[in-house]
mmCIF file of C-alpha atoms in Angstrom:
data_model
loop_
_atom_site.group_PDB
_atom_site.id
_atom_site.type_symbol
_atom_site.label_atom_id
_atom_site.label_comp_id
_atom_site.label_asym_id
_atom_site.label_seq_id
_atom_site.Cartn_x
_atom_site.Cartn_y
_atom_site.Cartn_z
ATOM 1 C CA MET A 1 81.743 86.130 134.519
ATOM 2 C CA ARG A 2 83.638 83.765 132.249
ATOM 3 C CA ILE A 3 85.091 80.395 133.136
ATOM 4 C CA MET A 4 87.869 78.269 131.723
ATOM 5 C CA VAL A 5 86.765 74.899 130.425
ATOM 6 C CA LYS A 6 89.486 72.290 130.028
ATOM 7 C CA ILE A 7 88.615 69.746 127.353
ATOM 8 C CA GLU A 8 90.500 66.467 127.588
ATOM 9 C CA ASP A 9 90.190 63.431 125.336
ATOM 10 C CA GLN A 10 90.682 59.791 126.264
ATOM 11 C CA VAL A 11 94.432 59.787 125.570
ATOM 12 C CA GLY A 12 95.122 62.917 127.618
ATOM 13 C CA ASN A 13 95.283 65.569 124.895
ATOM 14 C CA ALA A 14 93.843 68.804 126.237
ATOM 15 C CA ARG A 15 92.715 72.215 125.046
ATOM 16 C CA ARG A 16 90.926 75.075 126.761
ATOM 17 C CA ALA A 17 87.940 77.228 125.930
ATOM 18 C CA TYR A 18 86.419 80.285 127.607
ATOM 19 C CA ILE A 19 82.660 80.548 127.948
ATOM 20 C CA ASP A 20 79.962 82.416 129.877
ATOM 21 C CA ASN A 21 79.163 80.555 133.075
ATOM 22 C CA GLU A 22 75.489 81.544 132.770
ATOM 23 C CA VAL A 23 74.879 79.255 129.795
ATOM 24 C CA THR A 24 72.875 76.082 130.381
ATOM 25 C CA LEU A 25 74.295 72.590 130.072
ATOM 26 C CA GLY A 26 72.102 72.136 127.017
ATOM 27 C CA GLN A 27 73.669 75.188 125.364
ATOM 28 C CA LEU A 28 77.133 73.938 126.283
ATOM 29 C CA LYS A 29 76.335 70.544 124.811
ATOM 30 C CA ALA A 30 75.070 72.066 121.552
ATOM 31 C CA ALA A 31 78.146 74.298 121.283
ATOM 32 C CA LEU A 32 80.533 71.391 121.856
ATOM 33 C CA ILE A 33 78.792 69.266 119.248
ATOM 34 C CA ASP A 34 79.042 72.164 116.790
ATOM 35 C CA VAL A 35 82.681 73.193 117.318
ATOM 36 C CA SER A 36 84.146 69.744 117.921
ATOM 37 C CA ASN A 37 82.586 67.965 114.949
ATOM 38 C CA TYR A 38 81.063 65.258 117.104
ATOM 39 C CA PRO A 39 79.199 62.634 115.059
ATOM 40 C CA GLN A 40 75.482 63.248 114.602
ATOM 41 C CA THR A 41 74.783 59.649 113.616
ATOM 42 C CA ASP A 42 76.327 56.242 114.123
ATOM 43 C CA SER A 43 77.783 54.085 111.353
ATOM 44 C CA GLN A 44 74.290 52.880 110.455
ATOM 45 C CA GLY A 45 72.883 56.376 110.106
ATOM 46 C CA ARG A 46 70.987 56.356 113.395
ATOM 47 C CA LYS A 47 70.840 59.669 115.272
ATOM 48 C CA LEU A 48 73.091 59.928 118.322
ATOM 49 C CA HIS A 49 71.766 61.442 121.556
ATOM 50 C CA TYR A 50 74.296 63.006 123.929
ATOM 51 C CA GLU A 51 74.153 63.402 127.697
ATOM 52 C CA LEU A 52 76.164 65.377 130.232
ATOM 53 C CA LEU A 53 77.065 63.839 133.580
ATOM 54 C CA VAL A 54 78.441 66.008 136.391
ATOM 55 C CA ASN A 55 80.640 64.013 138.757
ATOM 56 C CA GLY A 56 78.950 60.878 137.449
ATOM 57 C CA GLN A 57 75.387 62.177 137.946
ATOM 58 C CA THR A 58 73.014 62.946 135.062
ATOM 59 C CA ARG A 59 71.990 66.621 134.969
ATOM 60 C CA SER A 60 69.226 68.431 133.115
ATOM 61 C CA ASP A 61 69.959 70.418 129.961
ATOM 62 C CA ASP A 62 68.304 73.364 131.730
ATOM 63 C CA ASP A 63 70.882 73.415 134.547
ATOM 64 C CA SER A 64 73.275 76.378 134.466
ATOM 65 C CA LEU A 65 77.045 76.065 134.591
ATOM 66 C CA ASP A 66 76.829 78.623 137.391
ATOM 67 C CA ASP A 67 75.237 75.909 139.542
ATOM 68 C CA ILE A 68 78.206 73.570 139.116
ATOM 69 C CA THR A 69 81.052 73.747 141.620
ATOM 70 C CA ASP A 70 84.453 74.781 140.261
ATOM 71 C CA GLY A 71 86.574 71.720 139.609
ATOM 72 C CA ALA A 72 83.605 69.493 138.772
ATOM 73 C CA VAL A 73 84.240 66.768 136.211
ATOM 74 C CA ILE A 74 81.754 66.740 133.347
ATOM 75 C CA ASP A 75 81.561 63.678 131.097
ATOM 76 C CA PHE A 76 80.135 64.413 127.656
ATOM 77 C CA ARG A 77 79.136 61.319 125.724
ATOM 78 C CA PRO A 78 76.586 59.758 123.377
ATOM 79 C CA GLN A 79 74.017 57.866 125.413
ATOM 80 C CA MET A 80 71.479 56.510 122.967
ATOM 81 C CA PHE A 81 70.869 56.276 119.278
ATOM 82 C CA ALA A 82 67.351 56.048 117.870
ATOM 83 C CA GLY A 83 66.612 53.528 115.162
ATOM 84 C CA GLY A 84 63.502 52.214 113.513
ATOM 85 C CA GLY A 85 63.116 49.642 116.264
ATOM 86 C CA GLY A 86 63.461 52.140 119.120
ATOM 87 C CA SER A 87 66.379 53.489 121.146
ATOM 88 C CA THR A 88 69.497 51.469 121.843
ATOM 89 C CA VAL A 89 72.455 52.171 124.123
ATOM 90 C CA ALA A 90 75.387 53.580 122.176
ATOM 91 C CA PRO A 91 78.350 51.212 121.743
ATOM 92 C CA PRO A 92 81.007 51.458 124.508
ATOM 93 C CA SER A 93 83.661 52.635 122.053
ATOM 94 C CA LEU A 94 81.858 55.977 121.779
ATOM 95 C CA GLU A 95 81.559 56.659 125.510
ATOM 96 C CA THR A 96 83.235 59.604 127.222
ATOM 97 C CA ILE A 97 84.364 61.570 124.202
ATOM 98 C CA ARG A 98 85.469 64.575 126.238
ATOM 99 C CA ARG A 99 86.041 65.482 129.851
ATOM 100 C CA LEU A 100 85.769 69.061 131.059
ATOM 101 C CA THR A 101 86.903 70.771 134.231
ATOM 102 C CA THR A 102 85.618 74.219 135.118
ATOM 103 C CA ALA A 103 87.611 76.911 136.846
ATOM 104 C CA ASN A 104 86.898 80.598 137.416
ATOM 105 C CA ILE A 105 89.375 82.754 135.435
ATOM 106 C CA GLU A 106 87.751 86.186 135.715
ATOM 107 C CA ASP A 107 90.981 87.945 136.768
ATOM 108 C CA ALA A 108 93.567 85.392 135.652
ATOM 109 C CA ARG A 109 96.751 86.713 134.035
ATOM 110 C CA VAL A 110 100.102 85.261 133.038
ATOM 111 C CA PHE A 111 102.983 87.745 132.825
ATOM 112 C CA LEU A 112 105.947 86.985 130.556
ATOM 113 C CA SER A 113 109.206 88.751 131.441
ATOM 114 C CA TYR A 114 112.122 88.402 129.010
ATOM 115 C CA ARG A 115 114.965 90.207 127.262
ATOM 116 C CA ARG A 116 114.474 90.741 123.554
ATOM 117 C CA GLN A 117 118.217 90.541 122.889
ATOM 118 C CA GLU A 118 118.425 86.878 123.845
ATOM 119 C CA THR A 119 115.059 85.136 124.258
ATOM 120 C CA GLU A 120 112.621 86.930 121.931
ATOM 121 C CA ASP A 121 112.138 83.907 119.652
ATOM 122 C CA LEU A 122 111.610 81.500 122.541
ATOM 123 C CA CYS A 123 109.262 83.941 124.243
ATOM 124 C CA GLY A 124 107.253 84.081 121.020
ATOM 125 C CA ARG A 125 106.875 80.301 120.983
ATOM 126 C CA ILE A 126 105.854 80.222 124.631
ATOM 127 C CA PHE A 127 103.405 83.081 124.063
ATOM 128 C CA ASP A 128 101.822 81.262 121.117
ATOM 129 C CA ARG A 129 101.516 78.044 123.106
ATOM 130 C CA LEU A 130 100.008 79.724 126.179
ATOM 131 C CA SER A 131 97.654 81.741 123.969
ATOM 132 C CA LYS A 132 96.230 78.505 122.607
ATOM 133 C CA ASP A 133 95.733 77.234 126.142
ATOM 134 C CA TYR A 134 94.372 80.382 127.794
ATOM 135 C CA GLY A 135 93.678 82.985 125.090
ATOM 136 C CA GLN A 136 95.915 85.895 124.064
ATOM 137 C CA LYS A 137 94.188 88.381 126.358
ATOM 138 C CA GLN A 138 95.288 86.371 129.387
ATOM 139 C CA ILE A 139 99.001 86.605 128.485
ATOM 140 C CA PHE A 140 100.867 89.876 129.060
ATOM 141 C CA ARG A 141 104.096 90.359 127.137
ATOM 142 C CA ASP A 142 106.286 93.515 127.273
ATOM 143 C CA LEU A 143 105.552 97.099 126.280
ATOM 144 C CA ASN A 144 103.586 96.129 123.169
ATOM 145 C CA SER A 145 100.771 95.189 125.551
ATOM 146 C CA ILE A 146 100.675 98.648 127.188
ATOM 147 C CA PRO A 147 98.190 101.183 125.715
ATOM 148 C CA LEU A 148 99.553 104.449 124.336
ATOM 149 C CA GLY A 149 99.476 107.472 126.600
ATOM 150 C CA VAL A 150 99.587 105.702 129.959
ATOM 151 C CA ASP A 151 102.168 105.702 132.752
ATOM 152 C CA PHE A 152 103.840 102.388 131.914
ATOM 153 C CA LYS A 153 105.276 101.897 135.411
ATOM 154 C CA GLY A 154 101.902 102.364 137.029
ATOM 155 C CA TYR A 155 100.296 100.176 134.389
ATOM 156 C CA LEU A 156 102.821 97.376 134.934
ATOM 157 C CA GLN A 157 102.268 97.609 138.684
ATOM 158 C CA LYS A 158 98.513 97.154 138.190
ATOM 159 C CA VAL A 159 98.834 94.304 135.689
ATOM 160 C CA ILE A 160 101.414 92.313 137.650
ATOM 161 C CA ASN A 161 99.474 92.776 140.883
ATOM 162 C CA GLN A 162 96.487 90.932 139.382
ATOM 163 C CA CYS A 163 98.577 88.189 137.776
ATOM 164 C CA ALA A 164 98.274 84.586 138.863
ATOM 165 C CA VAL A 165 101.899 83.938 137.918
ATOM 166 C CA MET A 166 104.984 85.563 136.405
ATOM 167 C CA LEU A 167 107.228 83.638 134.026
ATOM 168 C CA VAL A 168 110.799 84.987 133.862
ATOM 169 C CA LEU A 169 112.823 83.828 130.858
ATOM 170 C CA ILE A 170 116.517 83.623 131.732
ATOM 171 C CA GLY A 171 119.041 83.069 128.960
ATOM 172 C CA MET A 172 122.801 82.620 129.032
ATOM 173 C CA GLU A 173 123.420 86.401 128.965
ATOM 174 C CA TRP A 174 120.442 87.486 131.085
ATOM 175 C CA ILE A 175 122.644 88.410 134.038
ATOM 176 C CA ALA A 176 125.420 90.083 132.024
ATOM 177 C CA ILE A 177 123.781 92.060 129.191
ATOM 178 C CA LYS A 178 125.009 95.677 129.158
ATOM 179 C CA ASP A 179 123.586 98.907 127.774
ATOM 180 C CA GLU A 180 125.237 101.242 125.252
ATOM 181 C CA SER A 181 127.390 102.830 127.961
ATOM 182 C CA GLY A 182 128.746 99.484 129.142
ATOM 183 C CA ILE A 183 126.701 99.328 132.354
ATOM 184 C CA ARG A 184 125.037 96.049 133.208
ATOM 185 C CA ARG A 185 121.309 96.451 132.560
ATOM 186 C CA LEU A 186 120.291 94.771 135.807
ATOM 187 C CA ASP A 187 122.247 97.425 137.716
ATOM 188 C CA ASP A 188 119.975 100.139 136.275
ATOM 189 C CA PRO A 189 116.964 100.715 138.575
ATOM 190 C CA ASN A 190 114.967 101.668 135.455
ATOM 191 C CA ASP A 191 115.745 98.437 133.608
ATOM 192 C CA PHE A 192 112.414 96.952 132.547
ATOM 193 C CA VAL A 193 113.280 93.353 133.420
ATOM 194 C CA ARG A 194 114.552 94.324 136.858
ATOM 195 C CA PHE A 195 111.483 96.523 137.402
ATOM 196 C CA GLU A 196 109.107 93.692 136.422
ATOM 197 C CA VAL A 197 110.771 91.167 138.721
ATOM 198 C CA GLU A 198 110.817 93.688 141.586
ATOM 199 C CA ILE A 199 107.065 94.186 141.247
ATOM 200 C CA GLY A 200 106.464 90.439 141.105
ATOM 201 C CA ILE A 201 108.458 89.905 144.293
ATOM 202 C CA ASN A 202 106.828 92.841 146.084
ATOM 203 C CA CYS A 203 103.343 91.692 145.038
ATOM 204 C CA HIS A 204 104.103 88.201 146.380
ATOM 205 C CA ILE A 205 102.902 86.443 143.241
ATOM 206 C CA PRO A 206 104.361 83.076 142.201
ATOM 207 C CA ILE A 207 107.382 83.423 139.907
ATOM 208 C CA ILE A 208 108.538 80.587 137.664
ATOM 209 C CA PRO A 209 112.024 81.074 136.165
ATOM 210 C CA LEU A 210 112.324 79.528 132.694
ATOM 211 C CA PHE A 211 115.933 78.715 131.829
ATOM 212 C CA ALA A 212 116.683 78.981 128.105
ATOM 213 C CA HIS A 213 119.572 77.740 125.980
ATOM 214 C CA GLY A 214 121.255 75.928 128.868
ATOM 215 C CA ALA A 215 121.136 78.833 131.313
ATOM 216 C CA VAL A 216 120.961 78.300 135.074
ATOM 217 C CA MET A 217 119.825 80.451 137.978
ATOM 218 C CA PRO A 218 122.301 83.300 138.616
ATOM 219 C CA LYS A 219 124.152 83.247 141.901
ATOM 220 C CA LEU A 220 122.631 85.286 144.703
ATOM 221 C CA GLN A 221 125.502 87.769 144.755
ATOM 222 C CA GLU A 222 125.135 88.371 141.012
ATOM 223 C CA LEU A 223 121.628 89.761 141.440
ATOM 224 C CA PRO A 224 120.753 93.302 142.556
ATOM 225 C CA SER A 225 119.599 93.283 146.175
ATOM 226 C CA THR A 226 116.046 94.200 145.167
ATOM 227 C CA ILE A 227 115.582 90.977 143.181
ATOM 228 C CA GLN A 228 117.823 88.537 145.050
ATOM 229 C CA GLN A 229 114.727 86.647 146.188
ATOM 230 C CA LEU A 230 114.394 85.446 142.590
ATOM 231 C CA ALA A 231 117.212 82.983 143.301
ATOM 232 C CA TYR A 232 114.930 81.051 145.666
ATOM 233 C CA PHE A 233 112.141 80.403 143.154
ATOM 234 C CA ASN A 234 112.152 76.928 141.642
ATOM 235 C CA GLY A 235 112.367 77.001 137.854
ATOM 236 C CA ILE A 236 112.490 74.721 134.831
ATOM 237 C CA SER A 237 114.711 74.448 131.754
ATOM 238 C CA ILE A 238 112.937 74.999 128.435
ATOM 239 C CA HIS A 239 114.608 73.081 125.626
ATOM 240 C CA SER A 240 114.122 73.237 121.889
ATOM 241 C CA ASP A 241 112.310 70.517 119.949
ATOM 242 C CA PRO A 242 111.562 67.700 120.498
ATOM 243 C CA TYR A 243 111.342 68.583 124.207
ATOM 244 C CA PHE A 244 109.778 72.046 123.996
ATOM 245 C CA HIS A 245 106.134 71.043 124.375
ATOM 246 C CA SER A 246 106.757 68.513 127.146
ATOM 247 C CA ASN A 247 108.684 71.202 129.073
ATOM 248 C CA VAL A 248 105.924 73.763 128.584
ATOM 249 C CA ASP A 249 103.310 71.138 129.522
ATOM 250 C CA MET A 250 104.825 71.116 133.017
ATOM 251 C CA VAL A 251 104.563 74.903 133.176
ATOM 252 C CA VAL A 252 100.930 74.766 132.023
ATOM 253 C CA GLN A 253 100.094 72.205 134.706
ATOM 254 C CA ARG A 254 101.449 74.556 137.362
ATOM 255 C CA ILE A 255 99.617 77.542 135.858
ATOM 256 C CA ASP A 256 96.376 75.547 135.978
ATOM 257 C CA GLN A 257 96.934 74.898 139.685
ATOM 258 C CA LEU A 258 97.616 78.573 140.353
ATOM 259 C CA LEU A 259 94.542 79.705 138.408
ATOM 260 C CA LYS A 260 92.335 77.357 140.402
ATOM 261 C CA SER A 261 93.843 78.533 143.693
ATOM 262 C CA ARG A 262 92.677 82.094 142.923
ATOM 263 C CA ASN A 263 89.005 81.071 142.864
#
């Protein structure tokens, strides 16, 4: 089983990593020192010694992450440095370099539903951002994610059913886009976007509408009866820079809550 580890610095910047929950705290500590370029010595060249505290309590390097309750707060910090005259407590300015929160993400998925004609670029940005937070394999985006030679409807049903959340991008023309014959796409029972939203509603998974380019939630009567429930889901507007990341931060916070609730 793998777990999500949220790494947060002192000013609130966060990133996520995915690791085996069977590793020991000592192995986790060594990996963090290696990948995060933590200092090996202080300004005087004395070797730094790091400790891990779980919910404020010192734990052994031999303890497994599997023994730590989901949601535990782990403080990772230099404790001592060894000099010629013995060990000395590390200066306060170096304390609590990172904070980590564990959460089980074995079956976590985020499903992105969008129309290429109007929100492909924005969907790409959101996909890239969420991939950095959760890893690309945790984000499902359109038919490019479906293997060749499979029943795509059955595959979508399976994927969406195991999702923690569905994000539905709604642009200015989302409700009105028509096909080559002049029929509104949402009125076609085989329309992919309609089909995805129908599955999400029927599977009772949380749906977060993302309103792009100034769009708003369509009126109830504008939606096909099979997806009218979409109108009752609370959404958020996603703006371009300089507000893009702060908008998506709010979405990520909600996704984090939903991932934890599945444990």
